[in-house]
Short mmCIF file of C-alpha atoms in Angstrom, two decimals:
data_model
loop_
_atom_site.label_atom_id
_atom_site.label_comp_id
_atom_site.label_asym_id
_atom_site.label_seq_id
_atom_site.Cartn_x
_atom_site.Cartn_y
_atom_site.Cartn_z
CA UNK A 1 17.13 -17.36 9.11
CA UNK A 2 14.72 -16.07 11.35
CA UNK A 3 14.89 -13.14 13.59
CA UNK A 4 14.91 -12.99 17.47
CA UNK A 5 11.91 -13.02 19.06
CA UNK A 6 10.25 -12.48 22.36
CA UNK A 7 7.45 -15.39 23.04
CA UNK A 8 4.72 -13.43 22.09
CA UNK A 9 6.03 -12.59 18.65
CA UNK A 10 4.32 -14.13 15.62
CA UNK A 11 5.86 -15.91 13.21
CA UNK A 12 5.14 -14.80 10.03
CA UNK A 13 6.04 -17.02 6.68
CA UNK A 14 7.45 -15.28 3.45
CA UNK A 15 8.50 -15.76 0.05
CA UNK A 16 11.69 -14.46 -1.31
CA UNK A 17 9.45 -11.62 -3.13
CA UNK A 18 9.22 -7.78 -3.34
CA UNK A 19 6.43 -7.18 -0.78
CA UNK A 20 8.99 -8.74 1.91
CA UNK A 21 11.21 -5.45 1.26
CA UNK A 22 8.88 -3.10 4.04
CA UNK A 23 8.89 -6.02 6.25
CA UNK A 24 12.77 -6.94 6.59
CA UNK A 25 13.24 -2.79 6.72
CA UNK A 26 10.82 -2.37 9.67
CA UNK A 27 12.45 -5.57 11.48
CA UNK A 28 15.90 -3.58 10.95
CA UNK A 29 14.90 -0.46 12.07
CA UNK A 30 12.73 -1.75 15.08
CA UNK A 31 14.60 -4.83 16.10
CA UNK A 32 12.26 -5.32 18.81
CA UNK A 33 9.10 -4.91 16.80
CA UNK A 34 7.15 -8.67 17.86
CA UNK A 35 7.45 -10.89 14.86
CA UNK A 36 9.80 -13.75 13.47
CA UNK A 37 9.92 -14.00 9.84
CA UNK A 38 10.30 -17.56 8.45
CA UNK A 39 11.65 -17.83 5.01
CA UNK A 40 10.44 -20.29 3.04
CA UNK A 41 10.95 -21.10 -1.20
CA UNK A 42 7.40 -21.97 -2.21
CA UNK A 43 3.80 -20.51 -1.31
CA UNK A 44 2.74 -23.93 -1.49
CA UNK A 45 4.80 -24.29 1.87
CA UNK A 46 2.48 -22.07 3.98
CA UNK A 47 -0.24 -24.99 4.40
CA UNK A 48 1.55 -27.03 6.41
CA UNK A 49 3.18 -23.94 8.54
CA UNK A 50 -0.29 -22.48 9.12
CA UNK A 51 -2.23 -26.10 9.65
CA UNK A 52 0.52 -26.75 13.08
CA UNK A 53 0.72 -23.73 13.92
CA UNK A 54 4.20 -22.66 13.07
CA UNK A 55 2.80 -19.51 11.39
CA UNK A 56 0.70 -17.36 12.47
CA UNK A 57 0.06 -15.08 9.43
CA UNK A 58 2.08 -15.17 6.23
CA UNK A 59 2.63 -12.09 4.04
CA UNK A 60 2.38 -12.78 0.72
CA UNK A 61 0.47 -12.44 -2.84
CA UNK A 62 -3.40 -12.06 -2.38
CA UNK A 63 -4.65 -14.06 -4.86
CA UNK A 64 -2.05 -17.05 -3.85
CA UNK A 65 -4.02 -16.39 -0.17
CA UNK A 66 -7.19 -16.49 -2.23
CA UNK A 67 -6.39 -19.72 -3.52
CA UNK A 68 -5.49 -21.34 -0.41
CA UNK A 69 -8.71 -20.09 0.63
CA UNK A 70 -10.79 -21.36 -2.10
CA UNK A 71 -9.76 -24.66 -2.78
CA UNK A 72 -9.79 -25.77 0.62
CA UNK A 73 -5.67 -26.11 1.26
CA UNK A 74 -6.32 -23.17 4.17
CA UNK A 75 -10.11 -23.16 4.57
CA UNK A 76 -10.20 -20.52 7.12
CA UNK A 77 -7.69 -18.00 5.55
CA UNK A 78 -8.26 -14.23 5.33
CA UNK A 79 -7.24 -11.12 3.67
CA UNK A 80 -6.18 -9.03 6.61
CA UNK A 81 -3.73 -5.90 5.23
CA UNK A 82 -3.79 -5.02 1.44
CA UNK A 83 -0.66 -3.89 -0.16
CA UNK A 84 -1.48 -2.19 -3.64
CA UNK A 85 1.80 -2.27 -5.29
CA UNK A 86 3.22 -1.96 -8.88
CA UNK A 87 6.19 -4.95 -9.74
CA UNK A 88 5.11 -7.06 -11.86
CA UNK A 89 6.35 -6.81 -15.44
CA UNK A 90 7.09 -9.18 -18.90
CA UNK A 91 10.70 -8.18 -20.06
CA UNK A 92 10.58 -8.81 -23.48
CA UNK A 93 12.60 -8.29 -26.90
CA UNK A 94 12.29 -4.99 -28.14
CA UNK A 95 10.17 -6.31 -30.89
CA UNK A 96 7.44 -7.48 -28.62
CA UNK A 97 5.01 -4.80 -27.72
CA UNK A 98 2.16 -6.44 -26.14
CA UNK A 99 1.60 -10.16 -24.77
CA UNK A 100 0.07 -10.52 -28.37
CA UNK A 101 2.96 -10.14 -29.98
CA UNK A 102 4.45 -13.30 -28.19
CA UNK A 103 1.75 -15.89 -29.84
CA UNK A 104 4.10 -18.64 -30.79
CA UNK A 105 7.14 -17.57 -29.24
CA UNK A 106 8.61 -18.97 -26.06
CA UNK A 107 8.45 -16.77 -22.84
CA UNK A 108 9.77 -17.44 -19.28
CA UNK A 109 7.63 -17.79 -16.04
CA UNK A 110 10.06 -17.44 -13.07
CA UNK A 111 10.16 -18.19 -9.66
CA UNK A 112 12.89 -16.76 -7.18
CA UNK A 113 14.08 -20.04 -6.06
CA UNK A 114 12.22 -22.52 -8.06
CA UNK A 115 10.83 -22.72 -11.38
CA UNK A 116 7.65 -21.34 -10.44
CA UNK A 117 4.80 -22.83 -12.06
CA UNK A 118 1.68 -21.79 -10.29
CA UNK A 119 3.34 -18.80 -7.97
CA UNK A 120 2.74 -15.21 -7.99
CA UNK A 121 4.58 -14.53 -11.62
CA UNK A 122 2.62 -17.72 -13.19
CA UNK A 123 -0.86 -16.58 -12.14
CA UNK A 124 -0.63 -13.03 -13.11
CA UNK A 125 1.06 -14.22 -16.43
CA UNK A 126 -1.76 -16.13 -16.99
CA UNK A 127 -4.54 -14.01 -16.38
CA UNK A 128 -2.81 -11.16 -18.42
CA UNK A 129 -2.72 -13.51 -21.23
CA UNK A 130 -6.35 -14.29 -21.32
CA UNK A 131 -6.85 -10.52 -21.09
CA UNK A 132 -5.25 -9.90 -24.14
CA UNK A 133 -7.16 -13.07 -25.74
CA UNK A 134 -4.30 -16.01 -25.46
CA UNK A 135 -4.70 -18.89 -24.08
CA UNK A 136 -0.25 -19.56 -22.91
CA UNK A 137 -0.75 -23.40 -22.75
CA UNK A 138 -1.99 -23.49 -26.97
CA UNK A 139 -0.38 -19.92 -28.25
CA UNK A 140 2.81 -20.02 -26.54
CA UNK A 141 6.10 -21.98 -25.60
CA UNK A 142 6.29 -21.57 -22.01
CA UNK A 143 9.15 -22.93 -19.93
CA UNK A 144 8.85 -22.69 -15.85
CA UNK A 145 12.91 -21.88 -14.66
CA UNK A 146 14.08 -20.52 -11.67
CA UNK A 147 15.25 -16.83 -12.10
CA UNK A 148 18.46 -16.49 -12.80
CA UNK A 149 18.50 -19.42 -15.24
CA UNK A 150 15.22 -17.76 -17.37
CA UNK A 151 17.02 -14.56 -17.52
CA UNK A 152 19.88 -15.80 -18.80
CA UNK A 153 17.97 -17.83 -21.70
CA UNK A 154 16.49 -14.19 -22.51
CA UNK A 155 19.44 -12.54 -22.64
CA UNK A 156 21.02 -15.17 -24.95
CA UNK A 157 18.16 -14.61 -27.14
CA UNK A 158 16.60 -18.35 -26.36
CA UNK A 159 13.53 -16.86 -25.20
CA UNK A 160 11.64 -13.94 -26.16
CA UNK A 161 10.47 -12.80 -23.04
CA UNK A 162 10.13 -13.97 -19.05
CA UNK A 163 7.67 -12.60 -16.26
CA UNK A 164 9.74 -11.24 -13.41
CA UNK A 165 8.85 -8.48 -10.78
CA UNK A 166 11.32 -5.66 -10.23
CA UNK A 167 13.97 -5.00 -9.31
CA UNK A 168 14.64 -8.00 -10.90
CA UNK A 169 13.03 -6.68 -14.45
CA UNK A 170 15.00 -2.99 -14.33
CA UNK A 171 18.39 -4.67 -13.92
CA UNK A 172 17.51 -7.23 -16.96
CA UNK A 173 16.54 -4.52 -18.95
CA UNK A 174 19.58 -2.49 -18.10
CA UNK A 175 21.74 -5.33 -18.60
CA UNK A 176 20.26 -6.18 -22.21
CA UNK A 177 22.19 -5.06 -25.01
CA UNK A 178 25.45 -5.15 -23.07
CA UNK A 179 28.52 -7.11 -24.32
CA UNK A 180 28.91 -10.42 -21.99
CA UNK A 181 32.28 -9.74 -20.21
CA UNK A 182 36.20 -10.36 -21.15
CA UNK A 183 36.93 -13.69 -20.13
CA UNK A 184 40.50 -14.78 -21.04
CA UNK A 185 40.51 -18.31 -23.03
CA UNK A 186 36.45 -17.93 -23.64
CA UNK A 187 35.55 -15.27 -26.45
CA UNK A 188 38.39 -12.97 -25.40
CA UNK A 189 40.84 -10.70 -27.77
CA UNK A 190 43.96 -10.40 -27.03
CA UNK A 191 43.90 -6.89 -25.54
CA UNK A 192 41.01 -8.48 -23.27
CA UNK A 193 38.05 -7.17 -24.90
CA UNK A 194 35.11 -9.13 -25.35
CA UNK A 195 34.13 -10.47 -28.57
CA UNK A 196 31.14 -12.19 -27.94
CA UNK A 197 27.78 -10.45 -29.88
CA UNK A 198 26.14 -8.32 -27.23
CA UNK A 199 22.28 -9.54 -25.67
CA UNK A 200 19.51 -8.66 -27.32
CA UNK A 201 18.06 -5.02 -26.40
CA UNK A 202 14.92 -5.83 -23.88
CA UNK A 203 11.42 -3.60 -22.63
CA UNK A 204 9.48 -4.16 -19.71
CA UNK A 205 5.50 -4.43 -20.47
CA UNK A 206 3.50 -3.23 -17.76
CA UNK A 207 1.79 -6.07 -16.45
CA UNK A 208 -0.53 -3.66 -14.02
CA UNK A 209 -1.50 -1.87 -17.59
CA UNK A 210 -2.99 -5.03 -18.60
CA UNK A 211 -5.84 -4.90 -15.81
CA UNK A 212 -7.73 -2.36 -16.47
CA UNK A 213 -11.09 -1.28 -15.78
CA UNK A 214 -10.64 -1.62 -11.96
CA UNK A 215 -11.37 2.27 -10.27
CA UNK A 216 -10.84 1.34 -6.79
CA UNK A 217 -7.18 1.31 -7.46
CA UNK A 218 -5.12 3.42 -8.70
CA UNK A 219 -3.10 4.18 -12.15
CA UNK A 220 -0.62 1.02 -12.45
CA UNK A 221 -0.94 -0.28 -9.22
CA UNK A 222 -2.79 -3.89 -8.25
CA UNK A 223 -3.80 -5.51 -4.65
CA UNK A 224 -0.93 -7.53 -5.15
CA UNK A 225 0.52 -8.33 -1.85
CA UNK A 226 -0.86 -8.50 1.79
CA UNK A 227 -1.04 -9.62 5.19
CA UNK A 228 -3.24 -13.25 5.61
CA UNK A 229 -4.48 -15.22 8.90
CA UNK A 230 -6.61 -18.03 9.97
CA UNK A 231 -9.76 -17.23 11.31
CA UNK A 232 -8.60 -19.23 14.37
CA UNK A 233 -5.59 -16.46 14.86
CA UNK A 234 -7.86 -13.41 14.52
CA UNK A 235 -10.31 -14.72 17.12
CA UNK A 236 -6.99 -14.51 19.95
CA UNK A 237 -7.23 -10.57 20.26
CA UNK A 238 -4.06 -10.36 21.41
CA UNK A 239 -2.42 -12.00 18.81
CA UNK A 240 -4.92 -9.47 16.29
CA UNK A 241 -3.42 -6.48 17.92
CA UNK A 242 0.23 -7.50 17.48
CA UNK A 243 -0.31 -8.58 13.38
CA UNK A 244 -1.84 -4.66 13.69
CA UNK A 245 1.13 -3.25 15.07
CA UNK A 246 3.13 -5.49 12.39
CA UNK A 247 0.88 -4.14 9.28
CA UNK A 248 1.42 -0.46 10.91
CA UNK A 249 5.09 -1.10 10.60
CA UNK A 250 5.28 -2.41 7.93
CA UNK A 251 2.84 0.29 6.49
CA UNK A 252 5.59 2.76 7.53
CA UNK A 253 8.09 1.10 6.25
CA UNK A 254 7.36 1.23 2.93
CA UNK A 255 6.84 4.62 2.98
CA UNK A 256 10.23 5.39 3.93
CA UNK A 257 11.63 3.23 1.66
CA UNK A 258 9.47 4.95 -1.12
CA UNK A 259 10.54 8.26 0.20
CA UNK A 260 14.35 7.82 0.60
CA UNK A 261 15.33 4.90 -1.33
CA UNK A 262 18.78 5.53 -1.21
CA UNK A 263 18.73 5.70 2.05
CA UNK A 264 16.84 2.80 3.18
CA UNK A 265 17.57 0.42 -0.19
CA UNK A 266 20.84 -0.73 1.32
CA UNK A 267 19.24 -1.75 4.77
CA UNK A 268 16.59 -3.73 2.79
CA UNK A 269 19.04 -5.66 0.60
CA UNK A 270 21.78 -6.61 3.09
CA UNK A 271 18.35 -7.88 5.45
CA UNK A 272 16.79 -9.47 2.71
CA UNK A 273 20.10 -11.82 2.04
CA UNK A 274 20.12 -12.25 6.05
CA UNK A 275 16.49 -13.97 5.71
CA UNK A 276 16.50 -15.28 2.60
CA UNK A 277 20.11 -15.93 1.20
CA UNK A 278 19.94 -19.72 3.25
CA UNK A 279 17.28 -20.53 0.73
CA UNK A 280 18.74 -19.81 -2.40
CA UNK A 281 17.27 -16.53 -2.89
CA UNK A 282 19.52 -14.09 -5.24
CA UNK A 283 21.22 -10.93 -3.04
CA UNK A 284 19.52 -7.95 -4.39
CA UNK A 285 21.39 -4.78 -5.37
CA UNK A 286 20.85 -1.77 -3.17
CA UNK A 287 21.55 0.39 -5.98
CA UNK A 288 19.30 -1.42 -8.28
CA UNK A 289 16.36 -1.64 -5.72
CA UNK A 290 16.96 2.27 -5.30
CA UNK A 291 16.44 2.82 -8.79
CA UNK A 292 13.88 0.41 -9.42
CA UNK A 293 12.07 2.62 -6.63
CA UNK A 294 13.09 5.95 -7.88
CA UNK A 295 11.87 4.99 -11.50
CA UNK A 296 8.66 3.72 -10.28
CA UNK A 297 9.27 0.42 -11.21
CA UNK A 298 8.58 -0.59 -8.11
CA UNK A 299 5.46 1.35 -5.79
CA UNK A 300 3.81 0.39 -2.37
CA UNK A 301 0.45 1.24 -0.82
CA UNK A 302 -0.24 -0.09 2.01
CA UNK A 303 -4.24 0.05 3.14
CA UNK A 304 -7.18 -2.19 4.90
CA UNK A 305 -9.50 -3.86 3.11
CA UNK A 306 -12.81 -1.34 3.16
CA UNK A 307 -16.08 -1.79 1.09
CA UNK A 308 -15.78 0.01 -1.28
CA UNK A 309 -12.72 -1.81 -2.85
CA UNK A 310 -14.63 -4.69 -2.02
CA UNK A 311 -16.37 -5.21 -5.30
CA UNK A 312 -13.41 -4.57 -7.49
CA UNK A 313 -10.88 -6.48 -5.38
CA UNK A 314 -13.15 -9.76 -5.51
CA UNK A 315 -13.55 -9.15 -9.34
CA UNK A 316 -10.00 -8.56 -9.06
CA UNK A 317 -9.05 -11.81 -7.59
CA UNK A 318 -11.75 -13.81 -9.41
CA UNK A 319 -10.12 -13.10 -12.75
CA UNK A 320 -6.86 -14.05 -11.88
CA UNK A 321 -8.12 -17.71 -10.50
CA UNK A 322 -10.84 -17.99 -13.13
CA UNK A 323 -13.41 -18.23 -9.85
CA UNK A 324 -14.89 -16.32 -7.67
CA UNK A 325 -13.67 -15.56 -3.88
CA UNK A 326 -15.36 -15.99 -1.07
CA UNK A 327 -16.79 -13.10 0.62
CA UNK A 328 -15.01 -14.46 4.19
CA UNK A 329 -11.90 -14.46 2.55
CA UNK A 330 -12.16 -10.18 1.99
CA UNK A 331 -13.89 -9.62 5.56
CA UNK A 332 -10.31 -8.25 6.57
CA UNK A 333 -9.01 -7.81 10.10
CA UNK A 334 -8.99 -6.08 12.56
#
């Protein structure tokens, strides 16, 4: 679904991911704000949108942007708005401590919709496994499934851990070691009661804990998420202005939903399902994304590109690719 727009709105493509929360709460509280948000399953979607023209900016991970950038799928893509946020985390048995510990085991990588090999979750998996001295194709059993379907394979005990940002990881992990529910005819008593063995007791490892060593940001947050456009959009200054007034919104945004999560978290979940539902995006909780908030699960910082995060953000991004970024790729907007 995408919103109404006046003509000079830009249309800016999405995931179904976290760092769309400030966005669909500034479009809800400023229904006039200039932009149309197209919804779309895969990152690997946003090449054709940008190439015609249907997008003009797309908000989404920066070192999927990166990517684009440096193999040549969006040659003139650039990092305009940074979002430094905290999400991304491996829910894992209780016996696994560290990404180590799953050497030989088999662990999820998610998408929202799809199964999500090479997305956000797959990239950061990766990279954190390397950090820790794995290589996940030779030491693990990975298995690429949509969401829902990986987290019930964990919660089964079929899998020893998935990759999966929050809220999604805080309501696994609060939904681990819980007895499935009283179905009559399947695993039922006859007061009702389930019988069934409860799911195996689950933690959440701090994927931001993995990356250190990088000053620029701070404790347990990572330049995850952020605004992108073409070189060719930036150079229309009118068009630069309005993706400013978007980032500012969104900017503020996020720090009301940060500040008052109860508040805003049911706005943001009932909008997200507007936008995203049609795609086959799960409906997140507004209880669960106020707690995820309130626990720190889940933390925004919004912020331009300067230099001095220049030289940790491209190390940053290089060692999630395994190559380095181009230095037009960080110039940033304005």
């Amino acid at each position: 679904m995408a919103s109404a727009a006046s003509p000079r709105s830009l249309s800016i493509a999405a995931t179904p991911n976290p760092h769309v929360f400030p966005l669909v709460l500034a479009m809800s509280l400023n229904p006039s704000l200039p932009v149309k948000l197209l919804a779309v399953a895969e990152s690997r979607e946003f090449d054709s949108l940008l190439a015609l023209g249907h997008a003009d900016a797309i908000l989404a991970m920066t070192y999927i942007a990166a990517q684009k950038r440096v193999s040549g799928a969006v040659d003139d893509l650039r990092l305009h708005t940074i979002t430094t946020w905290r999400g991304f985390f491996q829910v894992a048995a209780e016996d696994v401590r560290t990404l180590r510990d799953l050497k030989g085991r088999t662990t999820i990588v998610s998408g929202p919709v799809g199964p999500g090999r090479g997305g956000g979750g797959d990239l950061i998996f990766q990279a954190a496994a390397r950090r820790q001295g794995l290589d996940p194709s030779r030491d693990m059993h990975v298995e690429y499934l949509p969401v829902a379907q990986g987290a019930m394979r964990v919660l089964a005990g079929k899998a020893a851990a998935i990759t999966i940002p929050s809220p999604g990881s805080t309501g696994l992990v609060m939904r681990s070691g819980m007895r499935p529910p009283a179905s009559p005819g399947l695993g039922a008593s006859a007061d009702g009661k389930p019988i069934g063995a409860p799911s195996p007791r689950l933690i959440a490892i701090d994927l931001q804990a993995v990356f250190s060593g990088y000053r620029s940001f701070l404790a347990g947050q990572l330049p995850l998420g952020g605004f992108h456009a073409t070189e060719r959009m930036l150079a229309d200054a009118e068009k630069r202005r309005t993706l400013n007034r978007i980032t500012q919104a969104y900017g503020d945004a996020a720090e009301k939903l940060t500040a008052e999560p109860d508040r805003y978290a049911p706005i943001v979940a009932a909008a997200y399902s507007r936008f995203f539902g049609h795609i086959g995006a799960g409906n997140p909780s507004g209880p669960l994304l106020a707690r995820s908030l309130t626990a720190g699960d889940l933390v925004y910082r919004t912020a331009r590109p300067t230099k001095a995060d220049g030289k940790d953000l491209a190390a940053f991004l290089g060692e999630i690719l395994g190559k380095p970024v181009p230095a037009e790729f960080l110039a940033g907007g304005g």
